[in-house]
DNA sequence: ACGACTATCTATAAACC
DNA sequence: TGGTTTATAGATAGTCG
């Protein structure tokens, strides 16, 4: 899906791994949103980068962090 | 992305909405897996269909349902 | 390290069975 | 209603500034 074909395995080069992460994370969240809207579904998505950064998406208020244990419902 | 272009809004026809849901859900989970592997990330994905069915994916054992409240960590 | 660009690959809408 | 095919839209790998 791009200039060259790639194998699905951990990208060795740290820089290109980060670049790919940023691109694909954005694409994944976009598709999650589209699924929620097109199909009237509820979608929750949580992504931690290898450096520990959190990225998340939730389609509706049906998913809420509830106080006390910090979990996602 | 297909024979015709589509607008991102709730699909009116119930049958084609279900068909699209099945296709896109599969695609979304595939991409979530790829992101996890390629970029060494941890990914959690929860999808409820409009009929209330649950579909989920978690890239690592870092995400676990813990007993007691049934939440996802 | 970060945006654009674009050639190319992949996902998928529609058609068909 | 569920699987298969195909043409095309959309995502993105590699490149350049």
PDB file of C-alpha atoms (C1' of nucleotides) in Angstrom:
ATOM      1  CA  UNK A   1       0.000   0.000   0.000  1.00  0.00           C
ATOM      2  CA  UNK A   2       2.495   2.538  -1.112  1.00  0.00           C
ATOM      3  CA  UNK A   3       5.543   2.709  -3.336  1.00  0.00           C
ATOM      4  CA  UNK A   4       6.670  -0.706  -2.222  1.00  0.00           C
ATOM      5  CA  UNK A   5       5.133  -3.783  -0.708  1.00  0.00           C
ATOM      6  CA  UNK A   6       5.938  -4.490   2.919  1.00  0.00           C
ATOM      7  CA  UNK A   7       5.969  -7.531   5.154  1.00  0.00           C
ATOM      8  CA  UNK A   8       4.017  -7.336   8.382  1.00  0.00           C
ATOM      9  CA  UNK A   9       6.746  -7.575  10.980  1.00  0.00           C
ATOM     10  CA  UNK A  10       8.325  -5.178  13.446  1.00  0.00           C
ATOM     11  CA  UNK A  11      10.013  -2.344  11.544  1.00  0.00           C
ATOM     12  CA  UNK A  12      13.660  -2.489  12.490  1.00  0.00           C
ATOM     13  CA  UNK A  13      14.545   1.141  11.855  1.00  0.00           C
ATOM     14  CA  UNK A  14      13.376   3.270  14.743  1.00  0.00           C
ATOM     15  CA  UNK A  15      12.756   6.411  12.709  1.00  0.00           C
ATOM     16  CA  UNK A  16      10.695   4.790  10.004  1.00  0.00           C
ATOM     17  CA  UNK A  17       8.840   2.808  12.676  1.00  0.00           C
ATOM     18  CA  UNK A  18       7.767   6.073  14.271  1.00  0.00           C
ATOM     19  CA  UNK A  19       6.789   7.585  10.929  1.00  0.00           C
ATOM     20  CA  UNK A  20       4.723   4.546  10.034  1.00  0.00           C
ATOM     21  CA  UNK A  21       3.140   4.593  13.476  1.00  0.00           C
ATOM     22  CA  UNK A  22       1.971   8.172  13.056  1.00  0.00           C
ATOM     23  CA  UNK A  23       0.554   7.495   9.590  1.00  0.00           C
ATOM     24  CA  UNK A  24      -1.195   4.238  10.402  1.00  0.00           C
ATOM     25  CA  UNK A  25      -2.505   5.388  13.764  1.00  0.00           C
ATOM     26  CA  UNK A  26      -4.230   8.265  12.012  1.00  0.00           C
ATOM     27  CA  UNK A  27      -5.638   5.931   9.370  1.00  0.00           C
ATOM     28  CA  UNK A  28      -6.868   3.429  11.933  1.00  0.00           C
ATOM     29  CA  UNK A  29      -8.714   6.058  13.933  1.00  0.00           C
ATOM     30  CA  UNK A  30     -10.271   7.423  10.761  1.00  0.00           C
ATOM     31  CA  UNK A  31     -11.554   3.975   9.831  1.00  0.00           C
ATOM     32  CA  UNK A  32     -12.863   3.408  13.340  1.00  0.00           C
ATOM     33  CA  UNK A  33     -14.879   6.619  13.037  1.00  0.00           C
ATOM     34  CA  UNK A  34     -16.189   5.612   9.631  1.00  0.00           C
ATOM     35  CA  UNK A  35     -17.307   2.217  10.891  1.00  0.00           C
ATOM     36  CA  UNK A  36     -19.137   3.844  13.792  1.00  0.00           C
ATOM     37  CA  UNK A  37     -20.960   6.292  11.539  1.00  0.00           C
ATOM     38  CA  UNK A  38     -21.665   4.084   8.527  1.00  0.00           C
ATOM     39  CA  UNK A  39     -22.852   1.093  10.512  1.00  0.00           C
ATOM     40  CA  UNK A  40     -24.305   2.738  13.599  1.00  0.00           C
ATOM     41  CA  UNK A  41     -21.841   0.852  15.790  1.00  0.00           C
ATOM     42  CA  UNK A  42     -20.051   1.762  18.974  1.00  0.00           C
ATOM     43  CA  UNK A  43     -16.303   1.639  18.710  1.00  0.00           C
ATOM     44  CA  UNK A  44     -13.589   2.067  21.309  1.00  0.00           C
ATOM     45  CA  UNK A  45      -9.927   2.142  20.365  1.00  0.00           C
ATOM     46  CA  UNK A  46      -6.885   2.421  22.614  1.00  0.00           C
ATOM     47  CA  UNK A  47      -3.344   2.653  21.281  1.00  0.00           C
ATOM     48  CA  UNK A  48      -0.105   2.799  23.214  1.00  0.00           C
ATOM     49  CA  UNK A  49       3.008   3.641  21.253  1.00  0.00           C
ATOM     50  CA  UNK A  50       6.168   1.731  22.059  1.00  0.00           C
ATOM     51  CA  UNK A  51       7.259   4.818  23.990  1.00  0.00           C
ATOM     52  CA  UNK A  52       4.156   4.582  26.163  1.00  0.00           C
ATOM     53  CA  UNK A  53       2.148   7.441  24.696  1.00  0.00           C
ATOM     54  CA  UNK A  54      -1.605   6.961  24.731  1.00  0.00           C
ATOM     55  CA  UNK A  55      -3.910   7.626  21.815  1.00  0.00           C
ATOM     56  CA  UNK A  56      -7.589   6.812  21.984  1.00  0.00           C
ATOM     57  CA  UNK A  57     -10.938   7.134  20.282  1.00  0.00           C
ATOM     58  CA  UNK A  58     -14.446   6.336  21.404  1.00  0.00           C
ATOM     59  CA  UNK A  59     -17.430   6.709  19.117  1.00  0.00           C
ATOM     60  CA  UNK A  60     -20.061   7.524  21.667  1.00  0.00           C
ATOM     61  CA  UNK A  61     -20.654   8.555  25.232  1.00  0.00           C
ATOM     62  CA  UNK A  62     -21.561   4.930  25.735  1.00  0.00           C
ATOM     63  CA  UNK A  63     -17.901   4.443  26.534  1.00  0.00           C
ATOM     64  CA  UNK A  64     -16.898   6.291  29.669  1.00  0.00           C
ATOM     65  CA  UNK A  65     -14.080   6.147  32.115  1.00  0.00           C
ATOM     66  CA  UNK A  66     -15.732   5.608  35.427  1.00  0.00           C
ATOM     67  CA  UNK A  67     -14.263   7.006  38.572  1.00  0.00           C
ATOM     68  CA  UNK A  68     -12.674   4.710  41.065  1.00  0.00           C
ATOM     69  CA  UNK A  69     -10.708   2.263  38.960  1.00  0.00           C
ATOM     70  CA  UNK A  70     -10.027   4.236  35.781  1.00  0.00           C
ATOM     71  CA  UNK A  71     -11.257   1.434  33.568  1.00  0.00           C
ATOM     72  CA  UNK A  72     -13.064   1.792  30.298  1.00  0.00           C
ATOM     73  CA  UNK A  73     -16.626   0.520  29.903  1.00  0.00           C
TER      74      UNK A  73
ATOM     75  CA  UNK B   1     -12.826   2.500  -2.141  1.00  0.00           C
ATOM     76  CA  UNK B   2     -14.840   0.182  -4.297  1.00  0.00           C
ATOM     77  CA  UNK B   3     -16.988   0.418  -7.374  1.00  0.00           C
ATOM     78  CA  UNK B   4     -18.546   3.645  -6.234  1.00  0.00           C
ATOM     79  CA  UNK B   5     -17.745   6.502  -3.934  1.00  0.00           C
ATOM     80  CA  UNK B   6     -19.631   6.720  -0.673  1.00  0.00           C
ATOM     81  CA  UNK B   7     -20.467   9.447   1.801  1.00  0.00           C
ATOM     82  CA  UNK B   8     -19.667   8.774   5.430  1.00  0.00           C
ATOM     83  CA  UNK B   9     -23.112   8.749   6.998  1.00  0.00           C
ATOM     84  CA  UNK B  10     -25.356   6.086   8.489  1.00  0.00           C
ATOM     85  CA  UNK B  11     -26.249   3.560   5.787  1.00  0.00           C
ATOM     86  CA  UNK B  12     -30.003   3.652   5.484  1.00  0.00           C
ATOM     87  CA  UNK B  13     -30.537   0.155   4.101  1.00  0.00           C
ATOM     88  CA  UNK B  14     -30.357  -2.343   6.919  1.00  0.00           C
ATOM     89  CA  UNK B  15     -29.040  -5.191   4.796  1.00  0.00           C
ATOM     90  CA  UNK B  16     -26.196  -3.284   3.194  1.00  0.00           C
ATOM     91  CA  UNK B  17     -25.392  -1.731   6.554  1.00  0.00           C
ATOM     92  CA  UNK B  18     -24.849  -5.212   7.953  1.00  0.00           C
ATOM     93  CA  UNK B  19     -22.779  -6.280   4.973  1.00  0.00           C
ATOM     94  CA  UNK B  20     -20.604  -3.190   5.246  1.00  0.00           C
ATOM     95  CA  UNK B  21     -20.258  -3.712   8.981  1.00  0.00           C
ATOM     96  CA  UNK B  22     -18.940  -7.232   8.527  1.00  0.00           C
ATOM     97  CA  UNK B  23     -16.446  -6.167   5.868  1.00  0.00           C
ATOM     98  CA  UNK B  24     -15.166  -3.060   7.602  1.00  0.00           C
ATOM     99  CA  UNK B  25     -15.008  -4.652  11.024  1.00  0.00           C
ATOM    100  CA  UNK B  26     -12.755  -7.321   9.612  1.00  0.00           C
ATOM    101  CA  UNK B  27     -10.618  -4.727   7.873  1.00  0.00           C
ATOM    102  CA  UNK B  28     -10.331  -2.571  10.977  1.00  0.00           C
ATOM    103  CA  UNK B  29      -9.194  -5.461  13.132  1.00  0.00           C
ATOM    104  CA  UNK B  30      -6.657  -6.474  10.508  1.00  0.00           C
ATOM    105  CA  UNK B  31      -5.206  -2.971  10.457  1.00  0.00           C
ATOM    106  CA  UNK B  32      -5.119  -2.842  14.237  1.00  0.00           C
ATOM    107  CA  UNK B  33      -3.062  -6.038  14.215  1.00  0.00           C
ATOM    108  CA  UNK B  34      -0.721  -4.660  11.586  1.00  0.00           C
ATOM    109  CA  UNK B  35      -0.145  -1.463  13.545  1.00  0.00           C
ATOM    110  CA  UNK B  36       0.668  -3.468  16.665  1.00  0.00           C
ATOM    111  CA  UNK B  37       3.169  -5.660  14.850  1.00  0.00           C
ATOM    112  CA  UNK B  38       4.795  -3.124  12.549  1.00  0.00           C
ATOM    113  CA  UNK B  39       5.192  -0.427  15.166  1.00  0.00           C
ATOM    114  CA  UNK B  40       5.560  -2.476  18.303  1.00  0.00           C
ATOM    115  CA  UNK B  41       2.485  -0.813  19.783  1.00  0.00           C
ATOM    116  CA  UNK B  42      -0.229  -2.083  22.081  1.00  0.00           C
ATOM    117  CA  UNK B  43      -3.680  -1.847  20.619  1.00  0.00           C
ATOM    118  CA  UNK B  44      -7.079  -2.524  22.120  1.00  0.00           C
ATOM    119  CA  UNK B  45     -10.227  -2.409  20.024  1.00  0.00           C
ATOM    120  CA  UNK B  46     -13.835  -2.889  21.098  1.00  0.00           C
ATOM    121  CA  UNK B  47     -16.744  -2.892  18.671  1.00  0.00           C
ATOM    122  CA  UNK B  48     -20.433  -3.212  19.397  1.00  0.00           C
ATOM    123  CA  UNK B  49     -22.712  -3.725  16.442  1.00  0.00           C
ATOM    124  CA  UNK B  50     -25.991  -1.865  16.400  1.00  0.00           C
ATOM    125  CA  UNK B  51     -27.601  -5.144  17.441  1.00  0.00           C
ATOM    126  CA  UNK B  52     -25.403  -5.250  20.521  1.00  0.00           C
ATOM    127  CA  UNK B  53     -22.963  -7.942  19.479  1.00  0.00           C
ATOM    128  CA  UNK B  54     -19.429  -7.550  20.794  1.00  0.00           C
ATOM    129  CA  UNK B  55     -16.262  -7.896  18.748  1.00  0.00           C
ATOM    130  CA  UNK B  56     -12.870  -7.192  20.199  1.00  0.00           C
ATOM    131  CA  UNK B  57      -9.153  -7.359  19.657  1.00  0.00           C
ATOM    132  CA  UNK B  58      -6.208  -6.767  21.954  1.00  0.00           C
ATOM    133  CA  UNK B  59      -2.646  -6.928  20.748  1.00  0.00           C
ATOM    134  CA  UNK B  60      -1.058  -8.093  23.948  1.00  0.00           C
ATOM    135  CA  UNK B  61      -1.754  -9.624  27.292  1.00  0.00           C
ATOM    136  CA  UNK B  62      -1.216  -6.108  28.588  1.00  0.00           C
ATOM    137  CA  UNK B  63      -4.931  -5.696  28.059  1.00  0.00           C
ATOM    138  CA  UNK B  64      -6.961  -7.935  30.331  1.00  0.00           C
ATOM    139  CA  UNK B  65     -10.465  -8.070  31.648  1.00  0.00           C
ATOM    140  CA  UNK B  66     -10.148  -8.048  35.363  1.00  0.00           C
ATOM    141  CA  UNK B  67     -12.589  -9.870  37.540  1.00  0.00           C
ATOM    142  CA  UNK B  68     -15.072  -7.941  39.580  1.00  0.00           C
ATOM    143  CA  UNK B  69     -16.229  -5.167  37.282  1.00  0.00           C
ATOM    144  CA  UNK B  70     -15.675  -6.645  33.821  1.00  0.00           C
ATOM    145  CA  UNK B  71     -13.822  -3.597  32.602  1.00  0.00           C
ATOM    146  CA  UNK B  72     -10.954  -3.523  30.161  1.00  0.00           C
ATOM    147  CA  UNK B  73      -7.522  -2.346  31.254  1.00  0.00           C
TER     148      UNK B  73
ATOM    149  C1'  DA C   1      12.264  14.998  12.918  1.00  0.00           C
ATOM    150  C1'  DC C   2       7.736  16.865   9.752  1.00  0.00           C
ATOM    151  C1'  DG C   3       5.068  17.844   6.121  1.00  0.00           C
ATOM    152  C1'  DA C   4       3.821  17.293   1.042  1.00  0.00           C
ATOM    153  C1'  DC C   5       3.720  14.363  -2.900  1.00  0.00           C
ATOM    154  C1'  DT C   6       2.636  10.477  -5.684  1.00  0.00           C
ATOM    155  C1'  DA C   7       3.191   5.840  -7.394  1.00  0.00           C
ATOM    156  C1'  DT C   8       1.472   1.838  -5.851  1.00  0.00           C
ATOM    157  C1'  DC C   9      -0.835  -1.323  -2.908  1.00  0.00           C
ATOM    158  C1'  DT C  10      -4.868  -2.670  -0.272  1.00  0.00           C
ATOM    159  C1'  DA C  11      -9.643  -2.440   1.197  1.00  0.00           C
ATOM    160  C1'  DT C  12     -13.965  -2.516  -0.273  1.00  0.00           C
ATOM    161  C1'  DA C  13     -18.721  -1.005  -2.966  1.00  0.00           C
ATOM    162  C1'  DA C  14     -21.212  -2.936  -6.171  1.00  0.00           C
ATOM    163  C1'  DA C  15     -22.230  -6.760  -8.957  1.00  0.00           C
ATOM    164  C1'  DC C  16     -22.911 -11.389  -9.412  1.00  0.00           C
ATOM    165  C1'  DC C  17     -24.055 -16.073  -8.028  1.00  0.00           C
TER     166       DC C  17
ATOM    167  C1'  DT D   1     -28.847 -14.465   3.186  1.00  0.00           C
ATOM    168  C1'  DG D   2     -23.884 -15.746   2.519  1.00  0.00           C
ATOM    169  C1'  DG D   3     -19.726 -16.414  -0.514  1.00  0.00           C
ATOM    170  C1'  DT D   4     -16.872 -14.765  -4.777  1.00  0.00           C
ATOM    171  C1'  DT D   5     -15.334 -11.437  -8.144  1.00  0.00           C
ATOM    172  C1'  DT D   6     -13.881  -7.054  -9.987  1.00  0.00           C
ATOM    173  C1'  DA D   7     -13.312  -2.169 -10.687  1.00  0.00           C
ATOM    174  C1'  DT D   8     -12.225   1.610  -8.115  1.00  0.00           C
ATOM    175  C1'  DA D   9     -11.597   4.670  -4.057  1.00  0.00           C
ATOM    176  C1'  DG D  10      -8.752   5.325  -0.386  1.00  0.00           C
ATOM    177  C1'  DA D  11      -4.517   4.351   2.455  1.00  0.00           C
ATOM    178  C1'  DT D  12       0.267   4.584   2.605  1.00  0.00           C
ATOM    179  C1'  DA D  13       5.718   3.420   1.591  1.00  0.00           C
ATOM    180  C1'  DG D  14       9.148   5.663  -0.182  1.00  0.00           C
ATOM    181  C1'  DT D  15      10.922  10.147  -1.597  1.00  0.00           C
ATOM    182  C1'  DC D  16      12.056  14.891  -1.579  1.00  0.00           C
ATOM    183  C1'  DG D  17      12.373  19.618   0.503  1.00  0.00           C
TER     184       DG D  17
END
